[in-house]
Short mmCIF file of C-alpha atoms in Angstrom, two decimals:
data_model
loop_
_atom_site.label_atom_id
_atom_site.label_comp_id
_atom_site.label_asym_id
_atom_site.label_seq_id
_atom_site.Cartn_x
_atom_site.Cartn_y
_atom_site.Cartn_z
CA UNK A 1 -2.16 -2.95 -33.80
CA UNK A 2 -2.72 -3.46 -30.09
CA UNK A 3 -3.72 0.15 -29.33
CA UNK A 4 -7.19 1.24 -30.40
CA UNK A 5 -8.36 4.85 -30.37
CA UNK A 6 -12.00 5.08 -29.31
CA UNK A 7 -14.06 7.75 -27.60
CA UNK A 8 -15.16 5.29 -24.94
CA UNK A 9 -13.84 1.94 -23.79
CA UNK A 10 -16.04 -1.09 -24.45
CA UNK A 11 -18.03 -2.64 -21.64
CA UNK A 12 -15.88 -5.07 -19.71
CA UNK A 13 -12.60 -3.26 -20.40
CA UNK A 14 -10.34 -3.66 -17.38
CA UNK A 15 -9.02 -0.49 -15.79
CA UNK A 16 -5.29 -0.02 -15.20
CA UNK A 17 -4.33 2.35 -12.41
CA UNK A 18 -0.87 3.72 -13.17
CA UNK A 19 1.33 4.86 -10.29
CA UNK A 20 4.93 5.56 -9.48
CA UNK A 21 6.28 4.91 -6.00
CA UNK A 22 5.31 8.35 -4.69
CA UNK A 23 1.82 8.25 -6.18
CA UNK A 24 1.21 4.79 -4.78
CA UNK A 25 2.21 5.89 -1.28
CA UNK A 26 -0.19 8.81 -1.63
CA UNK A 27 -3.24 6.81 -2.76
CA UNK A 28 -2.66 3.57 -0.85
CA UNK A 29 -4.27 4.83 2.40
CA UNK A 30 -7.40 5.80 0.46
CA UNK A 31 -7.87 2.35 -1.08
CA UNK A 32 -10.35 -0.18 0.33
CA UNK A 33 -8.78 -2.31 3.02
CA UNK A 34 -9.13 -5.47 0.94
CA UNK A 35 -7.31 -3.83 -1.98
CA UNK A 36 -4.54 -2.52 0.31
CA UNK A 37 -4.08 -5.92 1.89
CA UNK A 38 -3.96 -7.67 -1.49
CA UNK A 39 -1.36 -5.28 -2.90
CA UNK A 40 0.73 -5.65 0.23
CA UNK A 41 0.48 -9.43 0.02
CA UNK A 42 1.78 -9.52 -3.57
CA UNK A 43 4.50 -6.97 -2.76
CA UNK A 44 3.36 -4.21 -5.10
CA UNK A 45 5.00 -0.86 -4.30
CA UNK A 46 4.66 1.07 -7.56
CA UNK A 47 8.16 0.20 -8.79
CA UNK A 48 8.66 0.74 -12.51
CA UNK A 49 7.76 -2.16 -14.81
CA UNK A 50 5.81 -4.06 -12.15
CA UNK A 51 2.11 -4.76 -11.93
CA UNK A 52 -0.48 -6.42 -9.74
CA UNK A 53 -3.72 -8.13 -10.78
CA UNK A 54 -6.72 -7.53 -8.51
CA UNK A 55 -9.59 -10.05 -8.53
CA UNK A 56 -13.24 -9.08 -8.16
CA UNK A 57 -15.76 -10.73 -5.91
CA UNK A 58 -16.46 -13.29 -8.63
CA UNK A 59 -12.78 -14.23 -8.80
CA UNK A 60 -12.32 -12.71 -12.26
CA UNK A 61 -9.74 -10.04 -13.04
CA UNK A 62 -11.27 -6.71 -12.05
CA UNK A 63 -8.41 -4.20 -11.95
CA UNK A 64 -4.69 -3.77 -12.59
CA UNK A 65 -2.17 -1.63 -10.76
CA UNK A 66 0.92 -0.79 -12.84
CA UNK A 67 4.14 0.88 -11.74
CA UNK A 68 6.04 3.28 -14.01
CA UNK A 69 9.16 5.43 -13.75
CA UNK A 70 7.11 8.48 -14.74
CA UNK A 71 4.14 9.27 -16.92
CA UNK A 72 6.17 10.62 -19.84
CA UNK A 73 8.54 7.67 -20.13
CA UNK A 74 8.54 6.23 -23.67
CA UNK A 75 8.45 2.67 -22.30
CA UNK A 76 6.08 3.41 -19.41
CA UNK A 77 3.56 0.64 -20.21
CA UNK A 78 5.86 -1.63 -22.22
CA UNK A 79 5.98 -4.38 -19.60
CA UNK A 80 2.21 -4.95 -19.74
CA UNK A 81 0.97 -6.13 -23.18
CA UNK A 82 2.63 -9.54 -23.05
CA UNK A 83 2.33 -9.95 -19.27
CA UNK A 84 -1.35 -9.15 -18.71
CA UNK A 85 -4.00 -11.76 -19.53
CA UNK A 86 -5.47 -11.45 -23.00
CA UNK A 87 -8.27 -8.93 -23.12
CA UNK A 88 -9.10 -5.25 -23.45
CA UNK A 89 -7.76 -2.67 -21.03
CA UNK A 90 -8.14 1.04 -20.44
CA UNK A 91 -6.28 3.57 -18.31
CA UNK A 92 -7.96 4.68 -15.11
CA UNK A 93 -8.29 8.36 -14.18
CA UNK A 94 -6.94 7.47 -10.74
CA UNK A 95 -3.19 7.48 -10.06
CA UNK A 96 -0.92 9.37 -12.46
CA UNK A 97 -1.70 10.04 -16.11
CA UNK A 98 0.50 8.64 -18.86
CA UNK A 99 0.92 11.08 -21.73
CA UNK A 100 -1.07 9.84 -24.77
CA UNK A 101 1.95 9.63 -27.09
CA UNK A 102 3.98 7.64 -24.57
CA UNK A 103 1.01 5.43 -23.69
CA UNK A 104 0.45 4.44 -27.32
CA UNK A 105 4.16 4.15 -28.11
CA UNK A 106 5.07 2.07 -25.07
CA UNK A 107 2.10 -0.29 -25.38
CA UNK A 108 2.76 -0.98 -29.06
CA UNK A 109 6.48 -1.52 -28.47
CA UNK A 110 5.71 -3.77 -25.52
CA UNK A 111 3.56 -5.90 -27.81
CA UNK A 112 6.31 -6.20 -30.44
CA UNK A 113 7.56 -9.66 -31.34
CA UNK A 114 9.40 -10.79 -34.44
CA UNK A 115 7.07 -13.56 -35.53
CA UNK A 116 7.97 -14.10 -39.19
CA UNK A 117 9.18 -17.63 -38.55
CA UNK A 118 7.94 -18.49 -35.05
CA UNK A 119 4.27 -17.76 -34.32
CA UNK A 120 3.28 -16.01 -31.13
CA UNK A 121 2.21 -18.25 -28.29
CA UNK A 122 -0.52 -15.81 -27.32
CA UNK A 123 -2.02 -12.54 -28.44
CA UNK A 124 -0.90 -9.43 -26.55
CA UNK A 125 -3.35 -7.52 -24.41
CA UNK A 126 -5.21 -4.68 -26.13
CA UNK A 127 -5.40 -1.06 -24.92
CA UNK A 128 -8.14 1.46 -25.67
CA UNK A 129 -7.15 5.14 -25.59
CA UNK A 130 -9.19 8.27 -26.34
CA UNK A 131 -8.47 9.50 -29.89
CA UNK A 132 -6.06 12.44 -30.13
CA UNK A 133 -3.15 13.60 -32.28
CA UNK A 134 -0.59 12.70 -29.61
CA UNK A 135 -1.75 9.08 -29.42
CA UNK A 136 -1.75 8.84 -33.21
CA UNK A 137 1.82 10.13 -33.25
CA UNK A 138 2.86 7.49 -30.71
CA UNK A 139 1.30 4.75 -32.83
CA UNK A 140 2.98 6.05 -35.97
CA UNK A 141 6.41 6.10 -34.34
CA UNK A 142 5.88 2.62 -32.90
CA UNK A 143 4.88 1.29 -36.33
CA UNK A 144 8.08 2.64 -37.88
CA UNK A 145 10.22 1.30 -35.04
CA UNK A 146 8.65 -2.14 -35.41
CA UNK A 147 9.32 -2.12 -39.16
CA UNK A 148 12.93 -1.09 -38.50
CA UNK A 149 13.33 -3.96 -36.04
CA UNK A 150 11.83 -6.39 -38.54
CA UNK A 151 14.33 -5.39 -41.22
CA UNK A 152 17.27 -5.95 -38.86
CA UNK A 153 15.88 -9.20 -37.48
CA UNK A 154 15.25 -10.79 -40.89
CA UNK A 155 18.03 -13.27 -41.76
CA UNK A 156 20.34 -12.37 -44.63
CA UNK A 157 18.92 -15.20 -46.75
CA UNK A 158 15.71 -13.17 -46.95
CA UNK A 159 17.20 -9.66 -46.60
CA UNK A 160 19.88 -9.18 -49.21
CA UNK A 161 20.54 -6.04 -51.26
CA UNK A 162 17.57 -6.70 -53.56
CA UNK A 163 15.17 -7.31 -50.67
CA UNK A 164 16.41 -4.20 -48.90
CA UNK A 165 15.74 -2.25 -52.09
CA UNK A 166 12.19 -3.64 -52.17
CA UNK A 167 11.68 -2.53 -48.57
CA UNK A 168 12.88 0.97 -49.51
CA UNK A 169 10.58 0.99 -52.53
CA UNK A 170 7.65 0.14 -50.27
CA UNK A 171 8.49 3.03 -47.94
CA UNK A 172 8.68 5.32 -50.98
CA UNK A 173 5.30 4.13 -52.24
CA UNK A 174 3.67 4.63 -48.84
CA UNK A 175 4.75 8.27 -48.70
CA UNK A 176 4.73 9.30 -52.34
CA UNK A 177 8.51 9.44 -52.69
CA UNK A 178 10.48 8.70 -55.86
CA UNK A 179 12.54 5.49 -55.81
CA UNK A 180 15.47 4.50 -57.97
CA UNK A 181 18.54 2.28 -57.74
CA UNK A 182 21.85 1.74 -59.50
CA UNK A 183 22.59 -1.99 -59.68
CA UNK A 184 25.60 -4.19 -60.39
CA UNK A 185 28.10 -3.09 -63.04
CA UNK A 186 26.01 0.01 -63.66
CA UNK A 187 27.63 1.29 -60.45
CA UNK A 188 30.92 1.54 -62.36
CA UNK A 189 29.30 3.36 -65.26
CA UNK A 190 27.68 5.90 -62.93
CA UNK A 191 30.85 6.38 -60.85
CA UNK A 192 30.19 4.46 -57.64
CA UNK A 193 33.33 2.28 -57.77
CA UNK A 194 33.80 1.80 -54.01
CA UNK A 195 30.31 0.34 -53.55
CA UNK A 196 30.95 -1.99 -56.48
CA UNK A 197 34.34 -3.10 -55.18
CA UNK A 198 32.95 -4.25 -51.83
CA UNK A 199 29.85 -5.93 -53.22
CA UNK A 200 31.16 -7.54 -56.40
CA UNK A 201 32.12 -10.85 -54.78
CA UNK A 202 28.55 -11.76 -53.95
CA UNK A 203 26.13 -13.39 -56.38
CA UNK A 204 23.64 -10.81 -55.04
CA UNK A 205 24.30 -7.62 -57.00
CA UNK A 206 25.42 -4.54 -55.03
CA UNK A 207 23.42 -1.37 -55.49
CA UNK A 208 22.88 2.21 -54.46
CA UNK A 209 19.29 2.79 -53.36
CA UNK A 210 17.90 6.33 -53.54
CA UNK A 211 14.63 7.92 -52.39
CA UNK A 212 13.62 11.52 -53.03
CA UNK A 213 10.65 13.32 -51.47
CA UNK A 214 9.48 16.86 -50.83
CA UNK A 215 7.37 18.02 -47.92
CA UNK A 216 6.50 21.35 -49.50
CA UNK A 217 4.40 22.33 -52.55
CA UNK A 218 6.14 21.88 -55.89
CA UNK A 219 6.38 25.64 -56.52
CA UNK A 220 8.28 26.16 -53.25
CA UNK A 221 10.32 22.96 -53.40
CA UNK A 222 13.49 24.55 -54.76
CA UNK A 223 13.71 26.83 -51.72
CA UNK A 224 13.14 24.08 -49.14
CA UNK A 225 16.26 22.85 -47.28
CA UNK A 226 17.71 19.58 -48.54
CA UNK A 227 18.15 16.85 -45.93
CA UNK A 228 20.25 13.82 -46.90
CA UNK A 229 20.03 10.64 -44.83
CA UNK A 230 22.58 7.92 -45.58
CA UNK A 231 22.44 4.39 -44.16
CA UNK A 232 25.02 1.60 -44.29
CA UNK A 233 23.37 -1.37 -45.96
CA UNK A 234 25.80 -4.27 -45.60
CA UNK A 235 23.24 -7.06 -45.63
CA UNK A 236 25.73 -9.63 -44.44
CA UNK A 237 29.36 -9.19 -43.52
CA UNK A 238 31.65 -12.19 -43.63
CA UNK A 239 34.57 -9.84 -43.17
CA UNK A 240 35.61 -10.58 -46.75
CA UNK A 241 39.04 -12.15 -47.21
CA UNK A 242 39.90 -10.92 -43.70
CA UNK A 243 37.21 -13.34 -42.62
CA UNK A 244 35.56 -12.96 -39.24
CA UNK A 245 35.58 -15.71 -36.65
CA UNK A 246 32.39 -17.64 -36.03
CA UNK A 247 31.31 -15.57 -33.04
CA UNK A 248 32.00 -12.30 -34.84
CA UNK A 249 30.02 -13.39 -37.88
CA UNK A 250 27.01 -14.79 -35.99
CA UNK A 251 24.89 -11.64 -35.95
CA UNK A 252 26.15 -10.01 -39.13
CA UNK A 253 22.67 -10.00 -40.62
CA UNK A 254 22.35 -6.81 -38.55
CA UNK A 255 25.14 -5.02 -40.41
CA UNK A 256 22.43 -3.30 -42.45
CA UNK A 257 21.07 -1.80 -39.22
CA UNK A 258 22.17 1.67 -40.29
CA UNK A 259 20.13 1.34 -43.49
CA UNK A 260 17.12 0.08 -41.54
CA UNK A 261 17.33 3.04 -39.17
CA UNK A 262 17.86 5.45 -42.06
CA UNK A 263 14.67 4.17 -43.68
CA UNK A 264 12.89 4.44 -40.34
CA UNK A 265 13.99 8.04 -39.83
CA UNK A 266 13.05 8.89 -43.40
CA UNK A 267 9.60 7.35 -42.94
CA UNK A 268 9.05 9.52 -39.86
CA UNK A 269 10.25 12.66 -41.66
CA UNK A 270 7.73 11.96 -44.41
CA UNK A 271 4.92 10.89 -42.08
CA UNK A 272 5.30 14.08 -40.05
CA UNK A 273 5.50 16.09 -43.29
CA UNK A 274 8.58 18.08 -42.37
CA UNK A 275 9.08 21.05 -44.73
CA UNK A 276 12.23 19.70 -46.35
CA UNK A 277 13.43 18.07 -49.52
CA UNK A 278 14.52 14.60 -48.45
CA UNK A 279 17.14 12.39 -50.07
CA UNK A 280 17.79 8.89 -48.73
CA UNK A 281 20.87 6.96 -49.89
CA UNK A 282 21.61 3.33 -49.02
CA UNK A 283 24.67 1.56 -50.43
CA UNK A 284 23.45 -2.05 -50.22
CA UNK A 285 25.98 -4.87 -50.55
CA UNK A 286 26.93 -8.26 -49.22
CA UNK A 287 30.58 -8.48 -48.16
CA UNK A 288 31.22 -11.96 -49.47
CA UNK A 289 34.18 -14.17 -50.39
CA UNK A 290 34.85 -15.40 -53.90
CA UNK A 291 37.53 -15.29 -56.58
CA UNK A 292 36.86 -11.66 -57.40
CA UNK A 293 36.62 -10.38 -53.84
CA UNK A 294 38.48 -7.18 -53.11
CA UNK A 295 41.73 -7.85 -51.25
CA UNK A 296 43.88 -6.39 -48.47
CA UNK A 297 46.40 -4.13 -50.15
CA UNK A 298 44.12 -3.23 -53.07
CA UNK A 299 43.65 0.44 -53.90
CA UNK A 300 40.01 1.27 -54.58
CA UNK A 301 38.91 4.42 -56.43
CA UNK A 302 35.97 6.44 -55.13
CA UNK A 303 33.38 8.80 -56.53
CA UNK A 304 35.18 11.77 -55.00
CA UNK A 305 38.41 10.87 -56.76
CA UNK A 306 40.27 9.81 -53.63
CA UNK A 307 41.93 6.38 -53.64
CA UNK A 308 41.42 4.07 -50.67
CA UNK A 309 44.11 1.58 -49.72
CA UNK A 310 42.43 -1.47 -48.24
CA UNK A 311 44.10 -2.31 -44.95
CA UNK A 312 41.39 -4.78 -43.97
CA UNK A 313 38.40 -6.02 -45.98
CA UNK A 314 36.38 -6.19 -42.76
CA UNK A 315 36.35 -2.37 -42.63
CA UNK A 316 34.00 -2.37 -45.60
CA UNK A 317 31.25 -0.14 -44.24
CA UNK A 318 33.26 3.06 -44.49
CA UNK A 319 34.28 2.12 -48.02
CA UNK A 320 30.70 1.84 -49.32
CA UNK A 321 29.67 4.93 -47.37
CA UNK A 322 32.43 6.94 -49.04
CA UNK A 323 30.65 6.90 -52.40
CA UNK A 324 27.22 7.55 -50.87
CA UNK A 325 28.45 10.48 -48.78
CA UNK A 326 30.31 12.01 -51.73
CA UNK A 327 27.14 11.73 -53.83
CA UNK A 328 25.03 13.30 -51.06
CA UNK A 329 27.52 16.16 -50.67
CA UNK A 330 27.25 17.01 -54.38
CA UNK A 331 23.79 18.41 -53.72
CA UNK A 332 25.09 20.79 -51.01
CA UNK A 333 22.39 19.73 -48.53
CA UNK A 334 21.56 21.72 -45.45
CA UNK A 335 22.40 18.61 -43.40
CA UNK A 336 23.74 15.11 -43.97
CA UNK A 337 23.02 12.40 -41.40
CA UNK A 338 24.62 9.00 -41.78
CA UNK A 339 23.74 6.01 -39.64
CA UNK A 340 25.95 2.95 -39.61
CA UNK A 341 26.84 -0.14 -37.60
CA UNK A 342 30.38 0.91 -38.29
CA UNK A 343 32.83 -0.12 -35.56
CA UNK A 344 33.22 -2.56 -32.72
CA UNK A 345 35.34 0.16 -31.12
CA UNK A 346 32.23 2.27 -30.51
CA UNK A 347 30.63 -0.69 -28.71
CA UNK A 348 33.74 -1.21 -26.59
CA UNK A 349 33.73 2.46 -25.61
CA UNK A 350 30.01 2.98 -25.07
CA UNK A 351 28.27 -0.40 -25.05
CA UNK A 352 25.24 -1.56 -26.99
CA UNK A 353 22.72 0.96 -25.66
CA UNK A 354 24.64 4.16 -26.37
CA UNK A 355 25.36 5.03 -30.02
CA UNK A 356 28.35 7.25 -30.75
CA UNK A 357 27.62 10.68 -32.22
CA UNK A 358 30.17 12.63 -34.25
CA UNK A 359 29.44 16.22 -35.24
CA UNK A 360 31.45 19.18 -36.49
CA UNK A 361 29.49 21.47 -34.18
CA UNK A 362 29.68 21.09 -30.41
CA UNK A 363 26.44 22.99 -29.83
CA UNK A 364 24.54 20.63 -32.14
CA UNK A 365 26.07 17.63 -30.41
CA UNK A 366 25.12 18.97 -26.98
CA UNK A 367 21.56 19.57 -28.13
CA UNK A 368 21.29 16.03 -29.46
CA UNK A 369 22.77 14.45 -26.35
CA UNK A 370 20.41 16.44 -24.11
CA UNK A 371 17.41 15.62 -26.26
CA UNK A 372 18.35 11.95 -26.39
CA UNK A 373 18.53 11.76 -22.61
CA UNK A 374 15.17 13.50 -22.32
CA UNK A 375 13.51 11.11 -24.78
CA UNK A 376 15.31 8.00 -23.50
CA UNK A 377 16.72 7.49 -27.00
CA UNK A 378 20.33 8.34 -26.21
CA UNK A 379 23.55 8.97 -28.08
CA UNK A 380 26.90 10.22 -26.82
CA UNK A 381 29.20 12.83 -28.32
CA UNK A 382 32.61 11.59 -29.50
CA UNK A 383 35.35 13.82 -30.96
CA UNK A 384 36.42 14.23 -34.56
CA UNK A 385 40.00 14.50 -33.31
CA UNK A 386 41.89 15.90 -36.29
CA UNK A 387 45.42 14.92 -35.13
CA UNK A 388 44.43 11.26 -35.56
CA UNK A 389 44.10 11.76 -39.32
CA UNK A 390 47.80 10.97 -39.58
CA UNK A 391 46.90 7.43 -38.59
CA UNK A 392 44.78 6.82 -41.67
CA UNK A 393 47.15 8.28 -44.25
CA UNK A 394 48.27 5.86 -46.95
CA UNK A 395 51.69 5.64 -48.59
CA UNK A 396 50.29 4.37 -51.91
CA UNK A 397 46.80 5.91 -51.90
CA UNK A 398 45.13 8.95 -50.40
CA UNK A 399 43.72 7.21 -47.35
CA UNK A 400 43.65 3.76 -45.77
CA UNK A 401 40.47 2.17 -44.40
CA UNK A 402 42.12 1.04 -41.16
CA UNK A 403 44.13 2.89 -38.57
CA UNK A 404 47.73 2.12 -37.72
CA UNK A 405 46.64 0.63 -34.40
CA UNK A 406 43.51 -0.58 -32.66
CA UNK A 407 43.32 2.63 -30.64
CA UNK A 408 40.55 5.18 -31.33
CA UNK A 409 38.89 2.90 -33.88
CA UNK A 410 35.52 4.70 -33.88
CA UNK A 411 37.22 8.08 -34.26
CA UNK A 412 39.40 6.82 -37.10
CA UNK A 413 36.31 5.58 -38.94
CA UNK A 414 34.55 8.91 -38.47
CA UNK A 415 37.62 10.81 -39.68
CA UNK A 416 37.73 8.55 -42.72
CA UNK A 417 34.14 9.46 -43.58
CA UNK A 418 34.86 13.14 -43.04
CA UNK A 419 37.12 13.08 -46.11
CA UNK A 420 34.03 12.57 -48.26
CA UNK A 421 31.98 15.57 -47.11
CA UNK A 422 32.89 19.17 -47.81
CA UNK A 423 34.72 21.10 -45.12
CA UNK A 424 31.79 23.46 -44.58
CA UNK A 425 29.13 20.72 -44.84
CA UNK A 426 26.92 20.25 -41.76
CA UNK A 427 27.12 16.52 -41.06
CA UNK A 428 26.18 14.08 -38.32
CA UNK A 429 27.68 10.60 -38.15
CA UNK A 430 26.07 8.06 -35.82
CA UNK A 431 27.85 4.78 -35.12
CA UNK A 432 25.10 2.59 -33.68
CA UNK A 433 24.59 -1.05 -32.70
CA UNK A 434 20.99 -1.45 -33.99
CA UNK A 435 20.57 -4.38 -31.61
CA UNK A 436 19.41 -5.10 -28.07
CA UNK A 437 21.81 -7.55 -26.47
CA UNK A 438 19.71 -7.82 -23.31
CA UNK A 439 15.92 -7.73 -22.97
CA UNK A 440 14.17 -4.79 -21.33
CA UNK A 441 10.45 -3.94 -21.33
CA UNK A 442 9.51 -3.02 -24.88
CA UNK A 443 13.01 -3.82 -26.11
CA UNK A 444 13.41 -7.55 -26.71
CA UNK A 445 16.74 -9.07 -27.72
CA UNK A 446 17.21 -8.43 -31.42
CA UNK A 447 17.07 -5.59 -33.91
CA UNK A 448 16.45 -2.10 -32.61
CA UNK A 449 15.60 1.37 -33.84
CA UNK A 450 18.18 3.61 -32.19
CA UNK A 451 18.36 7.44 -32.19
CA UNK A 452 15.54 7.93 -34.71
CA UNK A 453 13.11 9.36 -32.13
CA UNK A 454 15.76 11.83 -31.01
CA UNK A 455 16.75 12.71 -34.56
CA UNK A 456 13.11 13.24 -35.48
CA UNK A 457 12.68 15.59 -32.53
CA UNK A 458 15.83 17.48 -33.49
CA UNK A 459 14.75 17.79 -37.13
CA UNK A 460 11.30 19.02 -36.10
CA UNK A 461 13.00 21.76 -34.08
CA UNK A 462 15.49 22.59 -36.81
CA UNK A 463 12.89 22.78 -39.57
CA UNK A 464 9.97 24.17 -37.58
CA UNK A 465 7.63 26.07 -39.87
#
C-alpha cells in the first residue's frame, strides 16, 4: 500500500498544495514572490495532472503544487505517485481539498504497476492521510481494482481456467463465501453442455465456477434479495477453428476480463456488506484448437434446452454465457448482471473507454449512465432492438451464435443472451473492453476494472438498508 492512514504526518513529510486553475489564480497573488516566480518559470498553472516541485533554501524539495480537474475526481492525484521523488507526502490545508475517498483511491491507482515479471525501477511516493471511513473505502476499492487488473494482465500460461478458479476461491475465502466448481466432463453430467462444448478442445479442463455469500444474518437470509453476477471467463481465445489472425489473437489473454471484473464487483459487494444474497458464476474455458474442437455448423445443446447453431467458433463467449445465465435465472434473482468482453462491434461503436450497457429498463439504464458519468466510470446505453432477433434465427437449431451480417454485432450478441433469461427477469448486460489501450494517469496500458465502481454505487442505492 502507498497510502497510510495516520492521525498526524511524520516529521519531514512534504506538503502537497492541490489546486485547480481557478484556485491557483486565486491564491497565486498571496504566495511569496519567490514562490510565484518559480511557479511562473516552470509554467505551472494548475492544469489537471501537472505538478511543480519547489525547493527550500537548502536546495532540497520543500513543497509540491499539484493541479487537478476537481477535488472529487477519482483520479485526482493519480499522476503523482510515480512522478514525485520517493518519500512521504501529505496534503496541505491550503488550496482545494481532495475528498478522502478520491485521494486514497487516486493515489493507490496512480501507484499501480503490474510487476509480476518485471520489477519496478523505483518505489512510488507514499501519502499520509488522516484516518476516516471514506479513505478506507477508497483504499478498499483501489485494492480490488488492482487485483482485477492483475488477473487480466497475467498471461494465459499462468491464468487458465484452473488458475482463475483458484483466484475465485481466494476471493471467497477472504469474505467468507462458499466456493464450488463443476469441472471437465462433469459439466455434461450436471447439464452445462454449452460450456463443455467450447472448452473441451483444450488440455485445460473447462469449468463453471460458483461463489455464494449472504450479507444478512442466517435467519433473515431467505428474505434477502438474490443478486447474480456472471462473468465471461475465456482465459484465452484462439478463435477456435475460425482462428483469429495474429493481431486479433495478440491480447486474447484479456478475454477473461468479464470474469475478472465480476470477481472485482463481487468482492466489493461483500466488502461493503450489502444486504443481499450473492451468487457469482464464471464459465471458465480456453477456446483452443484440437481434433475434438467444436466446429462451424455444429448444433450445441444448452442448459435451457435451446439448441445453438454455431455460425462461427470465434463467437464463443455468448455460448458459454448461455449456460451460466440459464443457471442464474433458475434462482429467480432480483437482478442478474453479466460482464463480458463480448464483441469487437461494441469497441467499434464506442471505443475502449466506454463499455456498452444493455438493459430491459430505460430508467435503470439512464440512472447507470448518469452515475457512471458522475463517477468517471462510464458506460453507454445500447438498445435491445427486438426486430433484429430475426437475424439470429437458425434454420436447423433454435438460434445461431452469429448474425446474418456484420451490422449491429453488439446488439445481436445481447439479443442472443436475452434468450437465456426469463422475460420478466431484471438483467443488465455489459459488453466491456477490460483494457486500457492508451495510458492516462492512474490507468496504465493493460488490464482495467471497468464499470465496477458505478455498479457498486448503483447496488448500494438499490439495496440501501
